[in-house]
Coordinates of C-alpha atoms and ligand atoms in Angstrom, one line a residue:
X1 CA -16.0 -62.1 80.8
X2 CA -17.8 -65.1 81.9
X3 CA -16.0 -67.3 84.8
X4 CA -18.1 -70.9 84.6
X5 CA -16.9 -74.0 86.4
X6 CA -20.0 -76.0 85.7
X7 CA -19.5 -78.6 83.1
X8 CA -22.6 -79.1 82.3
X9 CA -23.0 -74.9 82.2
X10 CA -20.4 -74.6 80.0
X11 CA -21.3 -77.0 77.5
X12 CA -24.7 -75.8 77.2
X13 CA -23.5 -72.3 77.1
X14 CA -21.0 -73.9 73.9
X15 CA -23.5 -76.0 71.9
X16 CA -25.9 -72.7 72.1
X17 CA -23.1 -70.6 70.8
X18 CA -22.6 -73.5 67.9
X19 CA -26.0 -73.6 67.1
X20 CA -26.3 -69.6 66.9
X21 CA -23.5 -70.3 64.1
X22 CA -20.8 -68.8 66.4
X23 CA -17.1 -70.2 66.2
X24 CA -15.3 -70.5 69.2
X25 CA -11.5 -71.2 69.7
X26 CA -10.1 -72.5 72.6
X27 CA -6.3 -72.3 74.7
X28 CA -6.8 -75.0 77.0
X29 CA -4.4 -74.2 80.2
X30 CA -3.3 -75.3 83.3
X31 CA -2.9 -71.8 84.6
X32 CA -0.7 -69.6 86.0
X33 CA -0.6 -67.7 82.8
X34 CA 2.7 -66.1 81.6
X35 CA 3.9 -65.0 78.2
X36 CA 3.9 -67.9 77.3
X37 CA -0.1 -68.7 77.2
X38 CA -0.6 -64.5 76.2
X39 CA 0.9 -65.4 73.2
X40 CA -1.7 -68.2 72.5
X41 CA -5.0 -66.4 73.8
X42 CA -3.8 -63.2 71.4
X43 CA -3.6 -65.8 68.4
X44 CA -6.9 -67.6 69.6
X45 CA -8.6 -64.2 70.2
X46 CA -8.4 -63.3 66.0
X47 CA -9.7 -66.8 65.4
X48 CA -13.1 -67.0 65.9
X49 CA -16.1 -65.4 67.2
X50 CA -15.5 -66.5 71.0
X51 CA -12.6 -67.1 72.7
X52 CA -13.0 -69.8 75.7
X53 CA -9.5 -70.6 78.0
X54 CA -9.5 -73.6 80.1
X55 CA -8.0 -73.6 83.2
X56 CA -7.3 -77.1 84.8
X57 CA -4.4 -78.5 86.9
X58 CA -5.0 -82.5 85.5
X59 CA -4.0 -84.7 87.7
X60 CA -4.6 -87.7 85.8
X61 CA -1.3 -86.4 83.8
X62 CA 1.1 -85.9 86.8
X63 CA 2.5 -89.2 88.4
X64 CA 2.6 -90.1 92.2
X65 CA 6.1 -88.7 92.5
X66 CA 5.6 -86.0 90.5
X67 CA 4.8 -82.0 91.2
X68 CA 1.0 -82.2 91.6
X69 CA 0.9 -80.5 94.8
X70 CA 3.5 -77.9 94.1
X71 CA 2.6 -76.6 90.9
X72 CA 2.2 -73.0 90.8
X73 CA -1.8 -71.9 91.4
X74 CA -3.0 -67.9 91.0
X75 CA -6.3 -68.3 89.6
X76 CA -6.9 -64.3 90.7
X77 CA -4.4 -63.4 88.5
X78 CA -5.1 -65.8 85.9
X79 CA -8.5 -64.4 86.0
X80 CA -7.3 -60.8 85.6
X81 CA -4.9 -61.6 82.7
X82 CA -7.6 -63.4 80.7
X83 CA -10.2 -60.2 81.4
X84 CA -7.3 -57.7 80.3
X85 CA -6.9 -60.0 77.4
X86 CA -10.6 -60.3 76.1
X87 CA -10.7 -63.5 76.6
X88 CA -14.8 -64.3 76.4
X89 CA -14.9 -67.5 78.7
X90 CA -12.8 -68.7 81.3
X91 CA -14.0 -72.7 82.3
X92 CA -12.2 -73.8 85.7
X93 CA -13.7 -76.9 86.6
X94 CA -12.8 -78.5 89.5
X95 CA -11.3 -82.1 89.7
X96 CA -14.4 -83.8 90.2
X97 CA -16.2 -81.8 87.8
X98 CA -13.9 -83.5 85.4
X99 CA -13.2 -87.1 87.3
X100 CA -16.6 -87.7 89.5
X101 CA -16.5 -90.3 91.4
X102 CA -16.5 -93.4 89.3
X103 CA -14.7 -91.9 86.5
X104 CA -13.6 -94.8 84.3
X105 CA -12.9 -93.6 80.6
X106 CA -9.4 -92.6 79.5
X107 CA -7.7 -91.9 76.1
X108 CA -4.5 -93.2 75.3
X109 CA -2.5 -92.5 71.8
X110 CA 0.2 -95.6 71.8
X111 CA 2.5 -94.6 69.3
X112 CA 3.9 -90.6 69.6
X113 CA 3.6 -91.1 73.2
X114 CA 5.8 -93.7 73.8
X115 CA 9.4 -91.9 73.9
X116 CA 10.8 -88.6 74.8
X117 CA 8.6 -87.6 78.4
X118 CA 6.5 -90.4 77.9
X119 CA 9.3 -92.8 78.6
X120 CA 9.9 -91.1 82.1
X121 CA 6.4 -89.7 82.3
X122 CA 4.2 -93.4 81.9
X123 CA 0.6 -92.5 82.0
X124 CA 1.3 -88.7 81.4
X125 CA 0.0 -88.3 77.8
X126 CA -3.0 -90.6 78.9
X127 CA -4.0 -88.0 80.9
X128 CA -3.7 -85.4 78.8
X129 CA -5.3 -86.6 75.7
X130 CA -8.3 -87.6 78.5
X131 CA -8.1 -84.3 79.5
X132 CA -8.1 -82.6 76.1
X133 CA -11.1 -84.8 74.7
X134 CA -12.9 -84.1 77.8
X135 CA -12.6 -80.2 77.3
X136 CA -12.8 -80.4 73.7
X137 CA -16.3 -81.8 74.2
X138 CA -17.3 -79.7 76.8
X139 CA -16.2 -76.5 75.1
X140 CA -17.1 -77.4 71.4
X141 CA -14.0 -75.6 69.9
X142 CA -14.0 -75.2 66.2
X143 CA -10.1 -74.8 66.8
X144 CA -7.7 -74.9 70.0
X145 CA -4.0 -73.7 70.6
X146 CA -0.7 -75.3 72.2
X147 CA 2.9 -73.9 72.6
X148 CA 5.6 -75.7 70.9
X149 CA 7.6 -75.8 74.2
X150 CA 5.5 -79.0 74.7
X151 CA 6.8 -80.4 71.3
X152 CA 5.4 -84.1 72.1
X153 CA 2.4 -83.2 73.5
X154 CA 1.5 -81.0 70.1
X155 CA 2.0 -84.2 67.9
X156 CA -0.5 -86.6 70.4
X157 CA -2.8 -84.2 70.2
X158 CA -2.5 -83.9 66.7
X159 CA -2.5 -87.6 66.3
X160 CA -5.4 -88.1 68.6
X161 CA -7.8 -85.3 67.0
X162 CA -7.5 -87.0 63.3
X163 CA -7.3 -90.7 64.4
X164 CA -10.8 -90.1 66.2
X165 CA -12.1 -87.4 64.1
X166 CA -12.5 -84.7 66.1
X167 CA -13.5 -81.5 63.9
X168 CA -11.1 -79.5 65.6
X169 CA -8.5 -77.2 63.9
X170 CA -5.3 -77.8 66.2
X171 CA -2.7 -74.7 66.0
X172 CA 1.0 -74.7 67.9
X173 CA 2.4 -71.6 68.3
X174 CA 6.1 -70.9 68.6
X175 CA 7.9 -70.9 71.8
X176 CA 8.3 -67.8 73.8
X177 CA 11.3 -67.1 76.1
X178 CA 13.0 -64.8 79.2
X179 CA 14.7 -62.1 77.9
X180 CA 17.9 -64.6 79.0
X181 CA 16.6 -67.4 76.4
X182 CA 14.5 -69.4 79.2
X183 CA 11.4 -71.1 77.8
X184 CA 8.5 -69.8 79.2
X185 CA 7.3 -72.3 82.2
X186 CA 4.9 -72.5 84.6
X187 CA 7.4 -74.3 86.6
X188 CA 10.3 -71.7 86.5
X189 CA 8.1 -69.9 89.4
X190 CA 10.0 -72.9 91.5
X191 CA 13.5 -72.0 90.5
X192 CA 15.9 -70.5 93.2
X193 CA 17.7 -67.6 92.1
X194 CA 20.9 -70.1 91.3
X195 CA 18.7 -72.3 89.8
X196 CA 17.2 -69.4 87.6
X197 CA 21.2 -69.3 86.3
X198 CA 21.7 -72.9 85.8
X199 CA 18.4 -73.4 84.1
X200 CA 19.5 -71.3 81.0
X201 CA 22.2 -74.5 80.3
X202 CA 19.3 -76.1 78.4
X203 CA 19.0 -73.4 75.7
X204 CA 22.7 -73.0 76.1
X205 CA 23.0 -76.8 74.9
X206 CA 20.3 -76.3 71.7
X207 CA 22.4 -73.1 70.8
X208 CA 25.2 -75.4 70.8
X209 CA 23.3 -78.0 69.0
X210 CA 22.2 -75.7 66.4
X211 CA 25.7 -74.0 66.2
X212 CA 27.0 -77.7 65.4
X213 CA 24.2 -77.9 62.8
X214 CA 24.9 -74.9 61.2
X215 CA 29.1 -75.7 60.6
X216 CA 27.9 -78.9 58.8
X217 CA 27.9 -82.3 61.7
X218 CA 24.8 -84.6 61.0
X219 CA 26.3 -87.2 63.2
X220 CA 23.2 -87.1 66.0
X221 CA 25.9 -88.8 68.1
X222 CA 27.6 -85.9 68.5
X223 CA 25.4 -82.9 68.7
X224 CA 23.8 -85.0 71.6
X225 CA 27.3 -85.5 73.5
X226 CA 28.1 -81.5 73.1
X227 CA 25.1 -80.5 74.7
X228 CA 25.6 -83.5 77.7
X229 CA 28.9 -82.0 78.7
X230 CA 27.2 -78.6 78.7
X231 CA 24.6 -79.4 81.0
X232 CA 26.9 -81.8 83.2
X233 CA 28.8 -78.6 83.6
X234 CA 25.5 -77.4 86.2
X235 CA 25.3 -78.7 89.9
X236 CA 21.6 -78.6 90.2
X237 CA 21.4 -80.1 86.8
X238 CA 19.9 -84.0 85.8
X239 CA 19.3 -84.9 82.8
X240 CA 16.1 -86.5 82.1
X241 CA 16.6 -87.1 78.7
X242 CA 18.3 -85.5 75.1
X243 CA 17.5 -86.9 72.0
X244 CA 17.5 -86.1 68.5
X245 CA 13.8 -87.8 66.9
X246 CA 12.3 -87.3 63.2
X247 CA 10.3 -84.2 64.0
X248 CA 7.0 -85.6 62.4
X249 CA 7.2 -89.2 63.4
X250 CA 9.4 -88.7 66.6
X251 CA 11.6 -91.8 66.0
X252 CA 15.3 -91.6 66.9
X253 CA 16.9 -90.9 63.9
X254 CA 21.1 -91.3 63.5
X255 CA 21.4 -88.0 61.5
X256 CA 20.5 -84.1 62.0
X257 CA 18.7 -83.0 58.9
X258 CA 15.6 -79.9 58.1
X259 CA 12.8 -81.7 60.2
X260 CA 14.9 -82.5 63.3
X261 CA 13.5 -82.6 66.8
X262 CA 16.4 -82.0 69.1
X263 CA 14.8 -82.1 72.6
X264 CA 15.6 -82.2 76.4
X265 CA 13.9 -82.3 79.6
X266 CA 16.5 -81.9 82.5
X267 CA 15.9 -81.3 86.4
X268 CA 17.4 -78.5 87.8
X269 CA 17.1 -79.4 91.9
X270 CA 13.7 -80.5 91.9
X271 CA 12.0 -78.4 89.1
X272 CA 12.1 -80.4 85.5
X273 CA 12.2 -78.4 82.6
X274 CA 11.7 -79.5 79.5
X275 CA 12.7 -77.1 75.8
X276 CA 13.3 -77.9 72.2
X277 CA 13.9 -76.9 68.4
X278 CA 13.1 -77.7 65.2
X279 CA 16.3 -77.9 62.6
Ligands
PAF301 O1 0.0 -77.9 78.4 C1 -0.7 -77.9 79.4 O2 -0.8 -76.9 80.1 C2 -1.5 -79.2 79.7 O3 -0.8 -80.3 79.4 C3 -2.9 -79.2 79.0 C4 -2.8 -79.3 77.5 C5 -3.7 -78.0 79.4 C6 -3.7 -80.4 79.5 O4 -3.9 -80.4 80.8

């Protein structure tokens, strides 16, 4: 396994793969792999010739209040998993291999973005779709994975990659969870113990939400006031926000049908987590 942090290196080392007619697929990461990220490098790995994972903690997508500083870090690790893994290439650039001094050029998808975390996140999907472009360019993937936990982000990407037509094949792959029901998080490494317990009332409230779903209510109305009284129930617990969108276009929609997004990012103490499904 190859550990490059050079941009330049690694792009070299790409567009000589590519020209050598080698496919490459690519699980862009911020580290501090868990499950979670396994599950995409093992899909990645079938998927082409060479597999490439990205580790970057962006900060163009964190805000000035936000958990830039305390977000979990364990490159050795990271770099163990990825070697037990077979994973081909591991690129961890530092920031200002990615934002040199200067840096000026940022990507911004107006529409998908808007709601859901982008409404309490502004500028966060800006600097992920920079971020994502920028890596997709350096690492020339012919296709790249995501996790579903990150719903929103899935769909900008999505959007970005055909509205600039980018050649890349983009893949989410299903959510993976604790044993408890927890969606795998980088960020649950900042949980307490208590807050470990507490954190399970999000996917208590979807359960709910899709228990409600299966006995017949539609009424989004509803379904979004069972599972506020559920969280409300946890000390540590703030919601951020729950809504019920249109699963392709993301728009608020009135009524739960096949093609719902029911999502929810709460704090629990400090540590926002964020979890979904898909009616
Ligand atoms: O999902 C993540 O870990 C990040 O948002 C990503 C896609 C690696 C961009 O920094």
């Amino acid at each position: 396994m190859e550990v490059i942090s050079s941009t330049q290196e690694m792009q070299q080392k790409a567009l000589a793969l590519k020209r050598h007619g080698r496919t490459i697929s690519c699980v862009p990461t911020m580290g501090f792999l868990h499950e979670g990220h396994l599950s995409l490098i093992r899909a990645a790995r079938t998927s082409a010739d060479i597999l490439v994972v990205t580790i970057f903690v962006n900060p163009a997508q964190f805000g000035p209040t936000e958990d830039l500083s305390s977000y979990p870090r364990d490159l050795k690790h990271d770099l163990a998993i990825c070697e037990k893994e077979g994973v081909d290439v591991v690129f961890t650039p530092g920031t200002a291999d990615i934002y040199p001094e200067g840096y000026s050029t940022y990507i911004e998808e107006t529409d998908l973005s808007k709601g859901l975390c982008g409404a309490t996140r502004p500028g966060h999907f800006r600097g992920v779709t920079t971020v994502v472009a920028k890596l997709f360019n350096i690492v020339q993937p012919d296709s790249a994975f995501f996790g579903r936990k990150d719903y929103q982000q899935l769909c900008v990407i999505k959007k970005m990659v055909k509205d600039l037509n980018i050649p890349i094949r983009i893949i989410g792959c299903p959510i993976v969870r604790e044993d408890d029901g927890l969606a795998m998080s980088s960020r649950n490494k900042n949980l307490n113990p208590d807050e470990r317990k507490e954190a399970l009332c999000l996917r208590r409230a979807l359960l709910r939400a899709e228990e409600l779903v299966g006995a017949g209510e539609k009424d989004a109305a509803v379904i979004r006031e069972s599972m506020v009284n559920i969280i409300e129930k946890e000390p540590s617990a703030r919601i951020d926000y729950i809504e019920i969108r249109d699963g392709e276009t993301l728009e608020l929609v009135d009524r739960v049908e096949e093609g719902t997004l029911i999502a929810l990012a709460v704090f629990i103490g400090k540590t926002r987590l964020i979890d979904n499904i898909l009616i």
